[in-house]
């Protein structure tokens, strides 16, 4: 028994797009529309990364999209698992139900340049087994030393004002891909002005997977921030411990401390660096 393949029909009764070819005639326009949709979705994802936690309405204003268009892309990204919804309490009395805000999920974070982190994690585990946990801390200190050398002149150029130094740190971090922002929080009466602060947020951490296994990376980074801005800082949340951003509380109600190494060096009354007050959820 044999089977014969018929040649494609041509002429007026031929199916659309089959004359001499099995490719639909409209494939190119369809592909172009799909590419445009993908590019738009990437813009939405980038905006969530940079501004999250952010509402659908805020994304629409930022990107110039209609509410329906924004929600369509948000729904697709949510189904893909790269973003998720956070319920954020509204400010003020009688605020009502928590607002929906979008942030990158752990899956979304891990898709942004975590190449070779599995191998690095195994190497650090082996280093800890052979030389002890102090060896991992020394490795982290050496890793952040280059960052400190590069950032210090730029932050010192901002002058002694803590807010200005924090903003300079945020700009340097963003340039290195941490998607950072610095929001000033002014204390209002009856609270004393000394309680004013800057919330330094980092929307992306290139070593999140390593920091999850080795929190010492977060500790050393926090100590670095304290030296650079010139005051004790407190780590409020980290991506490594499930936060939607890394958040560092920087008090601005007092001038930068001046130590033997300049305005970026902070010491407590015992003369020891005191930067380890961070908390992780």
PDB file of N, CA, C and O in Angstrom, residues 168-238:
ATOM      1  N   UNK A 168      23.678  59.922  46.291  1.00  0.00           N
ATOM      2  CA  UNK A 168      24.845  59.578  45.473  1.00  0.00           C
ATOM      3  C   UNK A 168      25.098  58.075  45.500  1.00  0.00           C
ATOM      4  O   UNK A 168      25.452  57.467  44.477  1.00  0.00           O
ATOM      5  N   UNK A 169      24.891  57.457  46.663  1.00  0.00           N
ATOM      6  CA  UNK A 169      25.037  56.005  46.767  1.00  0.00           C
ATOM      7  C   UNK A 169      23.994  55.303  45.905  1.00  0.00           C
ATOM      8  O   UNK A 169      24.297  54.333  45.204  1.00  0.00           O
ATOM      9  N   UNK A 170      22.761  55.808  45.940  1.00  0.00           N
ATOM     10  CA  UNK A 170      21.696  55.221  45.120  1.00  0.00           C
ATOM     11  C   UNK A 170      22.042  55.285  43.635  1.00  0.00           C
ATOM     12  O   UNK A 170      21.860  54.315  42.894  1.00  0.00           O
ATOM     13  N   UNK A 171      22.559  56.426  43.193  1.00  0.00           N
ATOM     14  CA  UNK A 171      22.929  56.577  41.781  1.00  0.00           C
ATOM     15  C   UNK A 171      24.033  55.604  41.399  1.00  0.00           C
ATOM     16  O   UNK A 171      24.007  54.996  40.311  1.00  0.00           O
ATOM     17  N   UNK A 172      25.014  55.433  42.282  1.00  0.00           N
ATOM     18  CA  UNK A 172      26.118  54.505  41.990  1.00  0.00           C
ATOM     19  C   UNK A 172      25.611  53.072  41.916  1.00  0.00           C
ATOM     20  O   UNK A 172      26.017  52.296  41.038  1.00  0.00           O
ATOM     21  N   UNK A 173      24.721  52.695  42.823  1.00  0.00           N
ATOM     22  CA  UNK A 173      24.172  51.345  42.820  1.00  0.00           C
ATOM     23  C   UNK A 173      23.359  51.088  41.553  1.00  0.00           C
ATOM     24  O   UNK A 173      23.447  50.007  40.947  1.00  0.00           O
ATOM     25  N   UNK A 174      22.560  52.071  41.141  1.00  0.00           N
ATOM     26  CA  UNK A 174      21.757  51.895  39.928  1.00  0.00           C
ATOM     27  C   UNK A 174      22.644  51.710  38.708  1.00  0.00           C
ATOM     28  O   UNK A 174      22.343  50.914  37.814  1.00  0.00           O
ATOM     29  N   UNK A 175      23.730  52.432  38.670  1.00  0.00           N
ATOM     30  CA  UNK A 175      24.664  52.298  37.548  1.00  0.00           C
ATOM     31  C   UNK A 175      25.232  50.887  37.474  1.00  0.00           C
ATOM     32  O   UNK A 175      25.552  50.390  36.387  1.00  0.00           O
ATOM     33  N   UNK A 176      25.343  50.216  38.621  1.00  0.00           N
ATOM     34  CA  UNK A 176      25.861  48.853  38.660  1.00  0.00           C
ATOM     35  C   UNK A 176      24.765  47.802  38.565  1.00  0.00           C
ATOM     36  O   UNK A 176      25.025  46.618  38.782  1.00  0.00           O
ATOM     37  N   UNK A 177      23.539  48.226  38.264  1.00  0.00           N
ATOM     38  CA  UNK A 177      22.469  47.259  38.008  1.00  0.00           C
ATOM     39  C   UNK A 177      21.631  46.862  39.205  1.00  0.00           C
ATOM     40  O   UNK A 177      20.852  45.916  39.118  1.00  0.00           O
ATOM     41  N   UNK A 178      21.745  47.599  40.326  1.00  0.00           N
ATOM     42  CA  UNK A 178      20.961  47.250  41.514  1.00  0.00           C
ATOM     43  C   UNK A 178      19.567  47.881  41.514  1.00  0.00           C
ATOM     44  O   UNK A 178      18.776  47.630  42.419  1.00  0.00           O
ATOM     45  N   UNK A 179      19.262  48.707  40.522  1.00  0.00           N
ATOM     46  CA  UNK A 179      17.954  49.375  40.399  1.00  0.00           C
ATOM     47  C   UNK A 179      17.579  50.029  41.736  1.00  0.00           C
ATOM     48  O   UNK A 179      16.594  49.690  42.376  1.00  0.00           O
ATOM     49  N   UNK A 180      18.391  50.992  42.152  1.00  0.00           N
ATOM     50  CA  UNK A 180      18.246  51.594  43.478  1.00  0.00           C
ATOM     51  C   UNK A 180      17.446  52.891  43.413  1.00  0.00           C
ATOM     52  O   UNK A 180      17.336  53.541  42.377  1.00  0.00           O
ATOM     53  N   UNK A 181      16.885  53.255  44.566  1.00  0.00           N
ATOM     54  CA  UNK A 181      16.198  54.532  44.726  1.00  0.00           C
ATOM     55  C   UNK A 181      16.395  54.991  46.157  1.00  0.00           C
ATOM     56  O   UNK A 181      16.610  54.178  47.060  1.00  0.00           O
ATOM     57  N   UNK A 182      16.318  56.311  46.364  1.00  0.00           N
ATOM     58  CA  UNK A 182      16.485  56.882  47.700  1.00  0.00           C
ATOM     59  C   UNK A 182      15.331  57.839  47.962  1.00  0.00           C
ATOM     60  O   UNK A 182      15.222  58.871  47.295  1.00  0.00           O
ATOM     61  N   UNK A 183      14.462  57.499  48.914  1.00  0.00           N
ATOM     62  CA  UNK A 183      13.294  58.317  49.233  1.00  0.00           C
ATOM     63  C   UNK A 183      13.472  58.961  50.603  1.00  0.00           C
ATOM     64  O   UNK A 183      13.700  58.271  51.599  1.00  0.00           O
ATOM     65  N   UNK A 184      13.373  60.294  50.643  1.00  0.00           N
ATOM     66  CA  UNK A 184      13.508  61.018  51.906  1.00  0.00           C
ATOM     67  C   UNK A 184      12.207  60.938  52.697  1.00  0.00           C
ATOM     68  O   UNK A 184      11.113  61.092  52.141  1.00  0.00           O
ATOM     69  N   UNK A 185      12.323  60.695  53.996  1.00  0.00           N
ATOM     70  CA  UNK A 185      11.168  60.640  54.896  1.00  0.00           C
ATOM     71  C   UNK A 185      11.401  61.679  55.993  1.00  0.00           C
ATOM     72  O   UNK A 185      12.265  61.495  56.862  1.00  0.00           O
ATOM     73  N   UNK A 186      10.658  62.779  55.923  1.00  0.00           N
ATOM     74  CA  UNK A 186      10.829  63.864  56.881  1.00  0.00           C
ATOM     75  C   UNK A 186       9.944  63.631  58.098  1.00  0.00           C
ATOM     76  O   UNK A 186       8.744  63.383  57.967  1.00  0.00           O
ATOM     77  N   UNK A 187      10.536  63.710  59.285  1.00  0.00           N
ATOM     78  CA  UNK A 187       9.776  63.571  60.524  1.00  0.00           C
ATOM     79  C   UNK A 187       8.983  64.857  60.771  1.00  0.00           C
ATOM     80  O   UNK A 187       9.523  65.956  60.685  1.00  0.00           O
ATOM     81  N   UNK A 188       7.696  64.705  61.047  1.00  0.00           N
ATOM     82  CA  UNK A 188       6.839  65.864  61.291  1.00  0.00           C
ATOM     83  C   UNK A 188       6.398  65.888  62.747  1.00  0.00           C
ATOM     84  O   UNK A 188       6.276  64.859  63.388  1.00  0.00           O
ATOM     85  N   UNK A 189       6.146  67.089  63.241  1.00  0.00           N
ATOM     86  CA  UNK A 189       5.720  67.263  64.627  1.00  0.00           C
ATOM     87  C   UNK A 189       4.495  66.376  64.905  1.00  0.00           C
ATOM     88  O   UNK A 189       3.637  66.215  64.034  1.00  0.00           O
ATOM     89  N   UNK A 190       4.442  65.753  66.082  1.00  0.00           N
ATOM     90  CA  UNK A 190       5.306  65.997  67.244  1.00  0.00           C
ATOM     91  C   UNK A 190       6.603  65.190  67.251  1.00  0.00           C
ATOM     92  O   UNK A 190       7.321  65.206  68.232  1.00  0.00           O
ATOM     93  N   UNK A 191       6.911  64.474  66.166  1.00  0.00           N
ATOM     94  CA  UNK A 191       8.159  63.709  66.133  1.00  0.00           C
ATOM     95  C   UNK A 191       9.343  64.652  65.958  1.00  0.00           C
ATOM     96  O   UNK A 191       9.259  65.646  65.222  1.00  0.00           O
ATOM     97  N   UNK A 192      10.449  64.361  66.630  1.00  0.00           N
ATOM     98  CA  UNK A 192      11.636  65.227  66.480  1.00  0.00           C
ATOM     99  C   UNK A 192      12.245  65.094  65.093  1.00  0.00           C
ATOM    100  O   UNK A 192      12.188  64.036  64.460  1.00  0.00           O
ATOM    101  N   UNK A 193      12.851  66.172  64.630  1.00  0.00           N
ATOM    102  CA  UNK A 193      13.477  66.179  63.307  1.00  0.00           C
ATOM    103  C   UNK A 193      14.590  65.158  63.197  1.00  0.00           C
ATOM    104  O   UNK A 193      14.935  64.707  62.105  1.00  0.00           O
ATOM    105  N   UNK A 194      15.149  64.773  64.349  1.00  0.00           N
ATOM    106  CA  UNK A 194      16.249  63.804  64.341  1.00  0.00           C
ATOM    107  C   UNK A 194      15.814  62.440  63.815  1.00  0.00           C
ATOM    108  O   UNK A 194      16.658  61.606  63.482  1.00  0.00           O
ATOM    109  N   UNK A 195      14.505  62.210  63.731  1.00  0.00           N
ATOM    110  CA  UNK A 195      14.004  60.930  63.235  1.00  0.00           C
ATOM    111  C   UNK A 195      13.851  60.909  61.713  1.00  0.00           C
ATOM    112  O   UNK A 195      13.421  59.899  61.156  1.00  0.00           O
ATOM    113  N   UNK A 196      14.182  61.990  61.031  1.00  0.00           N
ATOM    114  CA  UNK A 196      14.128  61.999  59.573  1.00  0.00           C
ATOM    115  C   UNK A 196      15.120  60.974  59.015  1.00  0.00           C
ATOM    116  O   UNK A 196      16.137  60.667  59.639  1.00  0.00           O
ATOM    117  N   UNK A 197      14.803  60.452  57.843  1.00  0.00           N
ATOM    118  CA  UNK A 197      15.647  59.382  57.292  1.00  0.00           C
ATOM    119  C   UNK A 197      15.517  59.320  55.783  1.00  0.00           C
ATOM    120  O   UNK A 197      14.691  60.005  55.177  1.00  0.00           O
ATOM    121  N   UNK A 198      16.335  58.493  55.200  1.00  0.00           N
ATOM    122  CA  UNK A 198      16.235  58.115  53.793  1.00  0.00           C
ATOM    123  C   UNK A 198      16.042  56.608  53.738  1.00  0.00           C
ATOM    124  O   UNK A 198      16.735  55.858  54.438  1.00  0.00           O
ATOM    125  N   UNK A 199      15.081  56.170  52.926  1.00  0.00           N
ATOM    126  CA  UNK A 199      14.904  54.744  52.668  1.00  0.00           C
ATOM    127  C   UNK A 199      15.615  54.421  51.353  1.00  0.00           C
ATOM    128  O   UNK A 199      15.180  54.838  50.282  1.00  0.00           O
ATOM    129  N   UNK A 200      16.714  53.700  51.461  1.00  0.00           N
ATOM    130  CA  UNK A 200      17.459  53.277  50.277  1.00  0.00           C
ATOM    131  C   UNK A 200      16.967  51.898  49.861  1.00  0.00           C
ATOM    132  O   UNK A 200      17.057  50.938  50.638  1.00  0.00           O
ATOM    133  N   UNK A 201      16.420  51.806  48.652  1.00  0.00           N
ATOM    134  CA  UNK A 201      15.867  50.534  48.174  1.00  0.00           C
ATOM    135  C   UNK A 201      16.655  50.041  46.965  1.00  0.00           C
ATOM    136  O   UNK A 201      17.095  50.827  46.129  1.00  0.00           O
ATOM    137  N   UNK A 202      16.819  48.726  46.897  1.00  0.00           N
ATOM    138  CA  UNK A 202      17.471  48.073  45.762  1.00  0.00           C
ATOM    139  C   UNK A 202      16.502  47.034  45.192  1.00  0.00           C
ATOM    140  O   UNK A 202      16.127  46.085  45.871  1.00  0.00           O
ATOM    141  N   UNK A 203      16.102  47.253  43.939  1.00  0.00           N
ATOM    142  CA  UNK A 203      15.107  46.375  43.338  1.00  0.00           C
ATOM    143  C   UNK A 203      15.667  45.091  42.773  1.00  0.00           C
ATOM    144  O   UNK A 203      14.919  44.168  42.477  1.00  0.00           O
ATOM    145  N   UNK A 204      16.981  45.025  42.619  1.00  0.00           N
ATOM    146  CA  UNK A 204      17.595  43.820  42.060  1.00  0.00           C
ATOM    147  C   UNK A 204      18.899  43.537  42.780  1.00  0.00           C
ATOM    148  O   UNK A 204      19.644  44.462  43.128  1.00  0.00           O
ATOM    149  N   UNK A 205      19.152  42.256  43.013  1.00  0.00           N
ATOM    150  CA  UNK A 205      20.411  41.845  43.637  1.00  0.00           C
ATOM    151  C   UNK A 205      21.045  40.772  42.769  1.00  0.00           C
ATOM    152  O   UNK A 205      20.497  39.669  42.635  1.00  0.00           O
ATOM    153  N   UNK A 206      22.184  41.050  42.141  1.00  0.00           N
ATOM    154  CA  UNK A 206      22.816  40.069  41.260  1.00  0.00           C
ATOM    155  C   UNK A 206      23.275  38.807  41.981  1.00  0.00           C
ATOM    156  O   UNK A 206      23.511  37.790  41.347  1.00  0.00           O
ATOM    157  N   UNK A 207      23.428  38.883  43.312  1.00  0.00           N
ATOM    158  CA  UNK A 207      23.905  37.716  44.063  1.00  0.00           C
ATOM    159  C   UNK A 207      22.849  37.244  45.065  1.00  0.00           C
ATOM    160  O   UNK A 207      23.181  36.696  46.112  1.00  0.00           O
ATOM    161  N   UNK A 208      21.582  37.449  44.730  1.00  0.00           N
ATOM    162  CA  UNK A 208      20.507  37.084  45.658  1.00  0.00           C
ATOM    163  C   UNK A 208      20.580  35.618  46.070  1.00  0.00           C
ATOM    164  O   UNK A 208      20.405  35.269  47.240  1.00  0.00           O
ATOM    165  N   UNK A 209      20.844  34.749  45.115  1.00  0.00           N
ATOM    166  CA  UNK A 209      20.903  33.316  45.411  1.00  0.00           C
ATOM    167  C   UNK A 209      22.026  33.003  46.400  1.00  0.00           C
ATOM    168  O   UNK A 209      21.852  32.204  47.326  1.00  0.00           O
ATOM    169  N   UNK A 210      23.182  33.655  46.231  1.00  0.00           N
ATOM    170  CA  UNK A 210      24.284  33.449  47.171  1.00  0.00           C
ATOM    171  C   UNK A 210      23.952  34.021  48.549  1.00  0.00           C
ATOM    172  O   UNK A 210      24.240  33.407  49.574  1.00  0.00           O
ATOM    173  N   UNK A 211      23.347  35.219  48.564  1.00  0.00           N
ATOM    174  CA  UNK A 211      23.032  35.863  49.840  1.00  0.00           C
ATOM    175  C   UNK A 211      21.987  35.083  50.617  1.00  0.00           C
ATOM    176  O   UNK A 211      21.956  35.137  51.848  1.00  0.00           O
ATOM    177  N   UNK A 212      21.126  34.343  49.922  1.00  0.00           N
ATOM    178  CA  UNK A 212      20.147  33.505  50.611  1.00  0.00           C
ATOM    179  C   UNK A 212      20.851  32.411  51.406  1.00  0.00           C
ATOM    180  O   UNK A 212      20.478  32.107  52.546  1.00  0.00           O
ATOM    181  N   UNK A 213      21.887  31.820  50.820  1.00  0.00           N
ATOM    182  CA  UNK A 213      22.650  30.774  51.499  1.00  0.00           C
ATOM    183  C   UNK A 213      23.657  31.351  52.486  1.00  0.00           C
ATOM    184  O   UNK A 213      23.948  30.735  53.509  1.00  0.00           O
ATOM    185  N   UNK A 214      24.187  32.542  52.157  1.00  0.00           N
ATOM    186  CA  UNK A 214      25.242  33.141  52.977  1.00  0.00           C
ATOM    187  C   UNK A 214      24.846  34.585  53.314  1.00  0.00           C
ATOM    188  O   UNK A 214      25.253  35.533  52.618  1.00  0.00           O
ATOM    189  N   UNK A 215      24.052  34.796  54.381  1.00  0.00           N
ATOM    190  CA  UNK A 215      23.604  36.148  54.747  1.00  0.00           C
ATOM    191  C   UNK A 215      24.742  37.114  55.050  1.00  0.00           C
ATOM    192  O   UNK A 215      24.513  38.317  55.109  1.00  0.00           O
ATOM    193  N   UNK A 216      25.953  36.595  55.227  1.00  0.00           N
ATOM    194  CA  UNK A 216      27.082  37.471  55.510  1.00  0.00           C
ATOM    195  C   UNK A 216      27.287  38.483  54.377  1.00  0.00           C
ATOM    196  O   UNK A 216      27.803  39.587  54.608  1.00  0.00           O
ATOM    197  N   UNK A 217      26.883  38.151  53.149  1.00  0.00           N
ATOM    198  CA  UNK A 217      26.985  39.111  52.052  1.00  0.00           C
ATOM    199  C   UNK A 217      26.127  40.340  52.334  1.00  0.00           C
ATOM    200  O   UNK A 217      26.544  41.473  52.064  1.00  0.00           O
ATOM    201  N   UNK A 218      24.925  40.128  52.878  1.00  0.00           N
ATOM    202  CA  UNK A 218      24.067  41.256  53.242  1.00  0.00           C
ATOM    203  C   UNK A 218      24.679  42.059  54.381  1.00  0.00           C
ATOM    204  O   UNK A 218      24.628  43.292  54.391  1.00  0.00           O
ATOM    205  N   UNK A 219      25.273  41.355  55.350  1.00  0.00           N
ATOM    206  CA  UNK A 219      25.896  42.033  56.493  1.00  0.00           C
ATOM    207  C   UNK A 219      27.037  42.938  56.033  1.00  0.00           C
ATOM    208  O   UNK A 219      27.142  44.103  56.450  1.00  0.00           O
ATOM    209  N   UNK A 220      27.898  42.398  55.187  1.00  0.00           N
ATOM    210  CA  UNK A 220      29.067  43.159  54.733  1.00  0.00           C
ATOM    211  C   UNK A 220      28.630  44.341  53.868  1.00  0.00           C
ATOM    212  O   UNK A 220      29.208  45.435  53.959  1.00  0.00           O
ATOM    213  N   UNK A 221      27.620  44.138  53.040  1.00  0.00           N
ATOM    214  CA  UNK A 221      27.119  45.235  52.213  1.00  0.00           C
ATOM    215  C   UNK A 221      26.561  46.350  53.088  1.00  0.00           C
ATOM    216  O   UNK A 221      26.789  47.546  52.819  1.00  0.00           O
ATOM    217  N   UNK A 222      25.826  45.994  54.148  1.00  0.00           N
ATOM    218  CA  UNK A 222      25.262  47.002  55.046  1.00  0.00           C
ATOM    219  C   UNK A 222      26.363  47.787  55.747  1.00  0.00           C
ATOM    220  O   UNK A 222      26.282  49.007  55.914  1.00  0.00           O
ATOM    221  N   UNK A 223      27.411  47.090  56.173  1.00  0.00           N
ATOM    222  CA  UNK A 223      28.546  47.767  56.798  1.00  0.00           C
ATOM    223  C   UNK A 223      29.198  48.745  55.815  1.00  0.00           C
ATOM    224  O   UNK A 223      29.612  49.848  56.185  1.00  0.00           O
ATOM    225  N   UNK A 224      29.272  48.332  54.556  1.00  0.00           N
ATOM    226  CA  UNK A 224      29.820  49.202  53.514  1.00  0.00           C
ATOM    227  C   UNK A 224      28.981  50.470  53.370  1.00  0.00           C
ATOM    228  O   UNK A 224      29.520  51.583  53.303  1.00  0.00           O
ATOM    229  N   UNK A 225      27.651  50.316  53.320  1.00  0.00           N
ATOM    230  CA  UNK A 225      26.776  51.481  53.189  1.00  0.00           C
ATOM    231  C   UNK A 225      26.978  52.449  54.355  1.00  0.00           C
ATOM    232  O   UNK A 225      26.990  53.666  54.174  1.00  0.00           O
ATOM    233  N   UNK A 226      27.129  51.898  55.549  1.00  0.00           N
ATOM    234  CA  UNK A 226      27.323  52.736  56.730  1.00  0.00           C
ATOM    235  C   UNK A 226      28.609  53.553  56.620  1.00  0.00           C
ATOM    236  O   UNK A 226      28.636  54.751  56.926  1.00  0.00           O
ATOM    237  N   UNK A 227      29.680  52.924  56.174  1.00  0.00           N
ATOM    238  CA  UNK A 227      30.940  53.651  56.031  1.00  0.00           C
ATOM    239  C   UNK A 227      30.828  54.723  54.945  1.00  0.00           C
ATOM    240  O   UNK A 227      31.361  55.827  55.093  1.00  0.00           O
ATOM    241  N   UNK A 228      30.153  54.408  53.858  1.00  0.00           N
ATOM    242  CA  UNK A 228      30.081  55.343  52.747  1.00  0.00           C
ATOM    243  C   UNK A 228      29.256  56.583  53.083  1.00  0.00           C
ATOM    244  O   UNK A 228      29.661  57.713  52.756  1.00  0.00           O
ATOM    245  N   UNK A 229      28.091  56.404  53.716  1.00  0.00           N
ATOM    246  CA  UNK A 229      27.250  57.578  53.994  1.00  0.00           C
ATOM    247  C   UNK A 229      27.662  58.286  55.274  1.00  0.00           C
ATOM    248  O   UNK A 229      27.396  59.469  55.458  1.00  0.00           O
ATOM    249  N   UNK A 230      28.319  57.578  56.217  1.00  0.00           N
ATOM    250  CA  UNK A 230      28.862  58.216  57.397  1.00  0.00           C
ATOM    251  C   UNK A 230      28.013  58.129  58.641  1.00  0.00           C
ATOM    252  O   UNK A 230      28.258  58.856  59.606  1.00  0.00           O
ATOM    253  N   UNK A 231      26.982  57.277  58.662  1.00  0.00           N
ATOM    254  CA  UNK A 231      26.172  57.062  59.864  1.00  0.00           C
ATOM    255  C   UNK A 231      25.844  55.582  59.976  1.00  0.00           C
ATOM    256  O   UNK A 231      25.913  54.835  58.986  1.00  0.00           O
ATOM    257  N   UNK A 232      25.460  55.158  61.189  1.00  0.00           N
ATOM    258  CA  UNK A 232      24.974  53.794  61.344  1.00  0.00           C
ATOM    259  C   UNK A 232      23.678  53.633  60.559  1.00  0.00           C
ATOM    260  O   UNK A 232      22.807  54.496  60.606  1.00  0.00           O
ATOM    261  N   UNK A 233      23.551  52.553  59.833  1.00  0.00           N
ATOM    262  CA  UNK A 233      22.340  52.283  59.058  1.00  0.00           C
ATOM    263  C   UNK A 233      21.741  50.969  59.531  1.00  0.00           C
ATOM    264  O   UNK A 233      22.407  50.167  60.192  1.00  0.00           O
ATOM    265  N   UNK A 234      20.488  50.759  59.177  1.00  0.00           N
ATOM    266  CA  UNK A 234      19.800  49.533  59.592  1.00  0.00           C
ATOM    267  C   UNK A 234      19.143  48.882  58.380  1.00  0.00           C
ATOM    268  O   UNK A 234      18.391  49.524  57.657  1.00  0.00           O
ATOM    269  N   UNK A 235      19.443  47.637  58.162  1.00  0.00           N
ATOM    270  CA  UNK A 235      18.832  46.887  57.056  1.00  0.00           C
ATOM    271  C   UNK A 235      17.454  46.402  57.505  1.00  0.00           C
ATOM    272  O   UNK A 235      17.338  45.642  58.472  1.00  0.00           O
ATOM    273  N   UNK A 236      16.422  46.858  56.816  1.00  0.00           N
ATOM    274  CA  UNK A 236      15.051  46.521  57.184  1.00  0.00           C
ATOM    275  C   UNK A 236      14.537  45.271  56.473  1.00  0.00           C
ATOM    276  O   UNK A 236      13.743  44.521  57.040  1.00  0.00           O
ATOM    277  N   UNK A 237      14.943  45.071  55.247  1.00  0.00           N
ATOM    278  CA  UNK A 237      14.505  43.885  54.508  1.00  0.00           C
ATOM    279  C   UNK A 237      15.509  43.579  53.418  1.00  0.00           C
ATOM    280  O   UNK A 237      16.271  44.456  52.996  1.00  0.00           O
ATOM    281  N   UNK A 238      15.506  42.325  52.976  1.00  0.00           N
ATOM    282  CA  UNK A 238      16.387  41.918  51.882  1.00  0.00           C
ATOM    283  C   UNK A 238      15.644  40.992  50.940  1.00  0.00           C
ATOM    284  O   UNK A 238      14.744  40.256  51.336  1.00  0.00           O
TER     285      UNK A 238
END
